[in-house]
Amino acid sequence: MNALERHRKLTTIWASEKGFKGWFSTVNHTDLGRMFLVTAFFFFIIGGLLAMLIRVQLATPHSAFAGPEIYNQIFTMHGTIMMFLFAIPTFEGLAIYLLPKILGTRDLAFPRLTAYGYWCYAFGGSMMLVAMVFGIAPNGGWFMYPPLSSAIYSPGINTDFWLIGITFVEISAIAAAVEITVSILKYRAPGMSLDKMPIFAWYALITALMILTGFPPLILGSVLLEVERAFGFPFFQADLGGDSLLWQHLFWLFGHPEVYIIFLPAAGVISTILPVMCRTTLLGYGWIVAAALALAFLSFGLWVHHMFTTGIPHMGLAFFSAASTLVAVPTGVQIFAWIGTMWKGRPELRLPMLHLLGFFFTFVIGGLTGVMVAVVPFDWQAHDTAFITAHLHYVLFGGFVFPIFAGIYYWLPHVTGRRRFFRLGELAFALVFIGFHVTFLAMHWVGLLGQRRRIPTYAPEDGWTAINLISSVGSFVLAIGIGMILIDVILHVLTASRGRRNPWGAGTLEWAMPTPPLAYNFASLPHITSRDPLVDEPDLAVQLARGEGYLGTPRNTWRETLTVDIASGKPDMHVIYPSNTRLPILMSAVTGVFFVSLLLKFYWTVPVAVIGVALLVWRWVWGLGRGADLAPLSIGHGITLPNAGMTDRSPGWWGSVFLLTANATFFGSLLFGFAFLWTVAPGWPPPVWFDPSMTELGAGLSGAIIGPIAMRLAKSVNGKGRNSVTGATMALFGAILIGVACAAMMWRTPSPVDHAYGATLFVLGSYGLFHACLAMLMTSFLIARIVRGFTSAVRRAEFSIIGLWVDYTSVIGVLVLLAAHLPGVLQ
Amino acid sequence: MKDIFRILIAPLVWFASFSAVYGLHGLLCGHEVSGVVLGLPLERAYLVAAYVCAIAVQVVLIVALYSSRLASPSPFVRFVSHATGWVGLIATIWSLVPVVFTTYCG
Amino acid sequence: MLAGAGLIFALVMVLLLLAFRPRADVGDAGDVRVWVIGLGLAFPMAVLAALLAYGLVIGEKLLPLASDDVVRVGAQGRLSTWSFTYADVPNRRTQDVLHIPAARPVDVSITTADVIHSFWVPRLAGKLDAIPGRTNILRIEADLPGTYHGVSAEFSGTGYDHFTFTVIAHDAEDWDAFLNEDIE
């Protein structure tokens, strides 16, 4: 088979549907990555326009441009859009587009999940836009502190849009994070051991792990606040045993890691582009990986520095002040490693490099003001002033937007296969750079003069008029610059000026393919022996197109790829991907019905949507099954691999591990909230305690013991080739017992509207019940599989996956029941 | 997976001990505790003891990550796990040092 | 702190510019020990340790420690007004104007009747929040008699921009007069 025949055959297997129809059924990472990025930049423009409105409002004293009701919506939506609908999705889009290419494989781990995540993002984002168009957008500031955001002080639907819309969008963040983690750990080219992984993949891996552990506290907070608003459970009401500080802890437990979730991907872009722009390799690869890891961890120990003025004792503040200063060290390591890289090579002032210089200049200032506000006494003055607004824009614009612009200009030739014809970019950069610094240097200054953030107007006597006007003028220069970048990019896409392959002379694998990229990425997969494969083997692309790598011969109509051992990069499984389907968009639409029903308080459609999602999930997973065993398959070069469905550690198992990591963080945050309210909140102990029952506790505990044992039994019986339906049925019975015990607990809990104690128990119980139902669904699925002959001693992957979920359900079931029953038993 | 664990364990333990000491401090300030141990007020004694334990655990981890029996076969993973091991130790010493001298409640 | 930050910023920028100087020995300058261990680890840790110690010491000094001549007042935030009470004159309550003696430490007990507010008189002290269900105590001290501008510094919905108050610091004589209810 020659290269052209191979290309034709692979294209028929991998191509998305033609035309706009293809958007709705595609599961291809290149398509979805582009869709993510375009949507994210659409929201960037909207967020930017809102920023312009803010600057118009503040340009003059006593401004009557927008009344306070509208102005509060504008700045809340500006922050919300930029954080949740621009920054995080941009990372997701970039990672989804780039990772399989840079790792030398054909797609991400779970193609349909990529599509599901995109549609959740698109639908959730649209909800926020609808709110804005109708003038009922959230208006409590992007961190939504209760009690201001509670039903008493914000009775309208505005806050609900935030809580429900953002939670909807976060499904896409969690989905993408699971996907990215599994893809980086398992879906790499053979031979790519951890130390040969491109640095961008390390950054993306760390970011994805941070999303898995950073987002759940916010999702929990949003759920609790929405439940308080809708049903009156007093989690954040001090007079009923709640505490508004619990929200602040949950929010910032997310909110601070969020800053690094935004910065780290950008740092990955810098670490990838900078050496190419300097014709050299990255200085201190191992150090940078360690520094990024350190940064990720330390960022989880900083959240209270957003709460320095809430009256926490000085020693508590001191811990977080210390941790906040320490986080500057790994940042410093990275900055100096990058400058060292520049010293090592010969930096060239090409367009991406200009934006990288913009990054250095801006981010270093942002970092230094960050160290200032980490010092408690300084923060007591600066907190909630324009100084903080200016600081965070230096960090986020410097640490994210400049590197992303560099990335856009660097990878645009890859996306389009064209080269830049008009030279608008340099002028645009100058305008962005000057405009940005004028705007935000002025804002630092006016903040130090005492201007609070979020005020709609000020008086001429305050003496801030001239500075604010300068800041507003700067912001318009910035906006013109960004507009020019947009025009530059559009012209680049439209002008038919063919570029050459690998225009920057990069060493990473994404350039070892024709541009624009093909649906299947690589006609055959490379064997990796170094960190810069294209430097060692400049015509690698041609060799791969000739089918000299792995999986070079298309088989059936399978979308094939392979996975590797995490540490060594040795191939270990053969994978067949699902093909184009409308299931993801359908399922996210039904998920949307669930959220919209909650928003509009149409509670009768909620169970309909839940059942709909459950049915679709069933169909989704059912399609992966095989009626007959598959013998180990050759991938070329004399290697044969078992198919993923015939292993114990299939991609689904890995995905479950990381989804359960996020889930466990959610549950951990819930337990933290319970302990926090119990020990710290005013208004405790509650008027009545839960009345313990040995029968219910015993039923739940025995269910938790039966389930895991039964699953292990089923797995072992199946391994011997015998019928395992008894074990699976026993596991189902175990899940039912846990569910009954949790339901009884919810039924008998002290009134959840009277005190936060009852409210928390109720939520704990529903968490347990939900997982018990999930375990019932999964074990029923397994029984159906066994009965229909979809399992065998070889086809065993589903036993491990469902076993994992049954184990998890048992652990949390026990903890939930003990949390409710134990205090009463001990008394 | 073992290699990932080697890389993550020390900072994870730092986060756990950091949160635990912060929680302990909150508990001590929320509930009246009084007494004197070794010339130190009881609150301070508890906190310093927790601080010393946290450091000791990190030292044990570093020793384990350097020991030939538990270290990774890959030189790269060894390097990164040693680095994150030191991150755990330094972060523990640095971020919890306030227990020694700042006012604990107030 | 600003000067130090300026110096560090200048250092980074100079290093960045020097990377562009034409040179022959490309490839030799990339020394991990200098860049990562020296500039990346040792340098920030030394600077930050000093800064942290300084910040914690100042923080300790600002704490409301026990003192003989402390004056106690209460401040309660309520959308969008502050009301003040005085431990020395139990029945006295003022709206949006807080009276304090000059040159004496004053402990303000900060509470809220509704949402979260923040009590901030920039020239007298840092800010401290008013959290539902809690009482936070802020130590302020005015060196000289006079009028000081105060604001509520936590976003509280519409009307937030006009949510301000005034602190009047009296000399000893006027303070006595205030206590005797001669000043409204």
mmCIF file of C-alpha atoms in Angstrom, chain C residues 34-164:
data_model
loop_
_atom_site.group_PDB
_atom_site.id
_atom_site.type_symbol
_atom_site.label_atom_id
_atom_site.label_comp_id
_atom_site.label_asym_id
_atom_site.label_seq_id
_atom_site.Cartn_x
_atom_site.Cartn_y
_atom_site.Cartn_z
ATOM 1 C CA VAL C 34 23.434 29.390 38.272
ATOM 2 C CA TRP C 35 19.946 29.817 36.854
ATOM 3 C CA VAL C 36 17.854 27.313 38.734
ATOM 4 C CA ILE C 37 19.587 26.818 42.046
ATOM 5 C CA GLY C 38 21.142 30.251 42.445
ATOM 6 C CA LEU C 39 18.631 32.635 40.905
ATOM 7 C CA GLY C 40 15.579 30.402 40.997
ATOM 8 C CA LEU C 41 15.827 28.878 44.464
ATOM 9 C CA ALA C 42 18.324 30.601 46.760
ATOM 10 C CA PHE C 43 17.643 34.192 45.762
ATOM 11 C CA PRO C 44 13.850 34.237 46.162
ATOM 12 C CA MET C 45 13.982 32.166 49.326
ATOM 13 C CA ALA C 46 16.345 34.613 51.013
ATOM 14 C CA VAL C 47 14.293 37.632 49.980
ATOM 15 C CA LEU C 48 10.988 36.015 50.898
ATOM 16 C CA ALA C 49 12.173 34.786 54.296
ATOM 17 C CA ALA C 50 13.129 38.346 55.214
ATOM 18 C CA LEU C 51 9.858 39.733 53.883
ATOM 19 C CA LEU C 52 7.771 37.124 55.676
ATOM 20 C CA ALA C 53 9.489 37.761 59.005
ATOM 21 C CA TYR C 54 8.990 41.498 58.575
ATOM 22 C CA GLY C 55 5.306 41.068 57.698
ATOM 23 C CA LEU C 56 4.622 38.772 60.649
ATOM 24 C CA VAL C 57 6.337 41.105 63.123
ATOM 25 C CA ILE C 58 4.339 44.099 61.876
ATOM 26 C CA GLY C 59 1.192 41.976 61.983
ATOM 27 C CA GLU C 60 1.863 41.103 65.626
ATOM 28 C CA LYS C 61 2.247 44.780 66.482
ATOM 29 C CA LEU C 62 -1.111 45.618 64.939
ATOM 30 C CA LEU C 63 -2.981 43.078 67.053
ATOM 31 C CA PRO C 64 -5.413 44.436 69.645
ATOM 32 C CA LEU C 65 -3.253 43.495 72.616
ATOM 33 C CA ALA C 66 -4.337 44.310 76.154
ATOM 34 C CA SER C 67 -3.657 47.893 77.173
ATOM 35 C CA ASP C 68 -4.822 50.162 80.020
ATOM 36 C CA ASP C 69 -6.367 53.033 78.175
ATOM 37 C CA VAL C 70 -8.196 51.171 75.405
ATOM 38 C CA VAL C 71 -11.512 52.722 74.408
ATOM 39 C CA ARG C 72 -14.130 50.220 73.261
ATOM 40 C CA VAL C 73 -16.694 51.038 70.616
ATOM 41 C CA GLY C 74 -19.043 48.949 68.509
ATOM 42 C CA ALA C 75 -19.654 49.244 64.776
ATOM 43 C CA GLN C 76 -22.576 47.531 63.146
ATOM 44 C CA GLY C 77 -22.976 47.484 59.379
ATOM 45 C CA ARG C 78 -26.448 47.401 57.872
ATOM 46 C CA LEU C 79 -27.258 48.017 54.206
ATOM 47 C CA SER C 80 -26.196 50.938 53.736
ATOM 48 C CA THR C 81 -25.471 52.594 57.043
ATOM 49 C CA TRP C 82 -23.118 52.055 59.959
ATOM 50 C CA SER C 83 -24.284 52.531 63.519
ATOM 51 C CA PHE C 84 -21.807 53.006 66.336
ATOM 52 C CA THR C 85 -22.098 52.317 70.064
ATOM 53 C CA TYR C 86 -19.809 53.247 72.927
ATOM 54 C CA ALA C 87 -18.882 51.091 75.911
ATOM 55 C CA ASP C 88 -18.313 54.226 78.010
ATOM 56 C CA VAL C 89 -21.746 55.676 77.252
ATOM 57 C CA PRO C 90 -24.067 52.687 76.997
ATOM 58 C CA ASN C 91 -27.078 54.523 75.635
ATOM 59 C CA ARG C 92 -25.251 56.497 73.012
ATOM 60 C CA ARG C 93 -25.704 55.433 69.384
ATOM 61 C CA THR C 94 -24.508 57.411 66.370
ATOM 62 C CA GLN C 95 -25.266 56.882 62.686
ATOM 63 C CA ASP C 96 -22.471 57.009 60.110
ATOM 64 C CA VAL C 97 -20.228 59.051 62.428
ATOM 65 C CA LEU C 98 -17.855 57.361 64.844
ATOM 66 C CA HIS C 99 -16.405 59.449 67.661
ATOM 67 C CA ILE C 100 -13.080 58.400 69.139
ATOM 68 C CA PRO C 101 -10.440 60.047 71.292
ATOM 69 C CA ALA C 102 -7.189 60.949 69.535
ATOM 70 C CA ALA C 103 -3.885 59.419 70.612
ATOM 71 C CA ARG C 104 -5.526 56.502 72.404
ATOM 72 C CA PRO C 105 -5.938 52.954 71.171
ATOM 73 C CA VAL C 106 -9.536 52.147 70.224
ATOM 74 C CA ASP C 107 -10.940 48.645 69.803
ATOM 75 C CA VAL C 108 -13.806 48.511 67.351
ATOM 76 C CA SER C 109 -16.130 45.499 67.694
ATOM 77 C CA ILE C 110 -17.382 44.940 64.172
ATOM 78 C CA THR C 111 -20.677 43.163 63.497
ATOM 79 C CA THR C 112 -23.294 43.098 60.779
ATOM 80 C CA ALA C 113 -27.061 43.006 60.760
ATOM 81 C CA ASP C 114 -27.363 41.622 57.236
ATOM 82 C CA VAL C 115 -24.697 40.810 54.617
ATOM 83 C CA ILE C 116 -20.921 40.931 54.857
ATOM 84 C CA HIS C 117 -19.433 44.423 55.119
ATOM 85 C CA SER C 118 -15.942 45.609 55.804
ATOM 86 C CA PHE C 119 -14.904 48.410 58.166
ATOM 87 C CA TRP C 120 -12.088 50.454 56.673
ATOM 88 C CA VAL C 121 -10.634 53.799 57.704
ATOM 89 C CA PRO C 122 -7.566 53.868 55.461
ATOM 90 C CA ARG C 123 -5.584 56.387 57.498
ATOM 91 C CA LEU C 124 -6.206 54.685 60.840
ATOM 92 C CA ALA C 125 -5.851 50.954 60.141
ATOM 93 C CA GLY C 126 -6.377 48.159 57.671
ATOM 94 C CA LYS C 127 -9.812 46.769 56.990
ATOM 95 C CA LEU C 128 -11.685 44.077 58.857
ATOM 96 C CA ASP C 129 -14.875 42.335 57.774
ATOM 97 C CA ALA C 130 -18.244 42.266 59.490
ATOM 98 C CA ILE C 131 -19.356 38.625 59.252
ATOM 99 C CA PRO C 132 -22.854 37.439 60.186
ATOM 100 C CA GLY C 133 -22.861 35.682 63.553
ATOM 101 C CA ARG C 134 -19.391 36.868 64.519
ATOM 102 C CA THR C 135 -17.717 39.816 66.210
ATOM 103 C CA ASN C 136 -14.339 40.926 64.887
ATOM 104 C CA ILE C 137 -12.162 43.342 66.831
ATOM 105 C CA LEU C 138 -10.024 45.929 65.052
ATOM 106 C CA ARG C 139 -7.498 48.162 66.812
ATOM 107 C CA ILE C 140 -7.380 51.693 65.445
ATOM 108 C CA GLU C 141 -5.564 54.743 66.680
ATOM 109 C CA ALA C 142 -5.648 58.361 65.457
ATOM 110 C CA ASP C 143 -2.472 60.230 66.301
ATOM 111 C CA LEU C 144 -4.053 63.652 65.841
ATOM 112 C CA PRO C 145 -7.546 65.014 66.317
ATOM 113 C CA GLY C 146 -9.443 65.484 63.091
ATOM 114 C CA THR C 147 -11.908 63.968 60.682
ATOM 115 C CA TYR C 148 -11.102 60.716 58.929
ATOM 116 C CA HIS C 149 -12.886 59.235 55.976
ATOM 117 C CA GLY C 150 -14.174 55.664 56.331
ATOM 118 C CA VAL C 151 -15.725 53.306 53.807
ATOM 119 C CA SER C 152 -17.418 49.965 53.696
ATOM 120 C CA ALA C 153 -15.007 47.850 51.709
ATOM 121 C CA GLU C 154 -16.893 44.664 50.869
ATOM 122 C CA PHE C 155 -19.230 44.726 47.907
ATOM 123 C CA SER C 156 -22.802 44.764 49.155
ATOM 124 C CA GLY C 157 -24.981 45.322 46.102
ATOM 125 C CA THR C 158 -26.515 48.531 44.817
ATOM 126 C CA GLY C 159 -25.628 51.622 46.833
ATOM 127 C CA TYR C 160 -22.205 50.215 47.640
ATOM 128 C CA ASP C 161 -20.433 53.280 46.222
ATOM 129 C CA HIS C 162 -22.160 55.608 48.696
ATOM 130 C CA PHE C 163 -21.692 53.318 51.671
ATOM 131 C CA THR C 164 -19.274 55.473 53.658
#
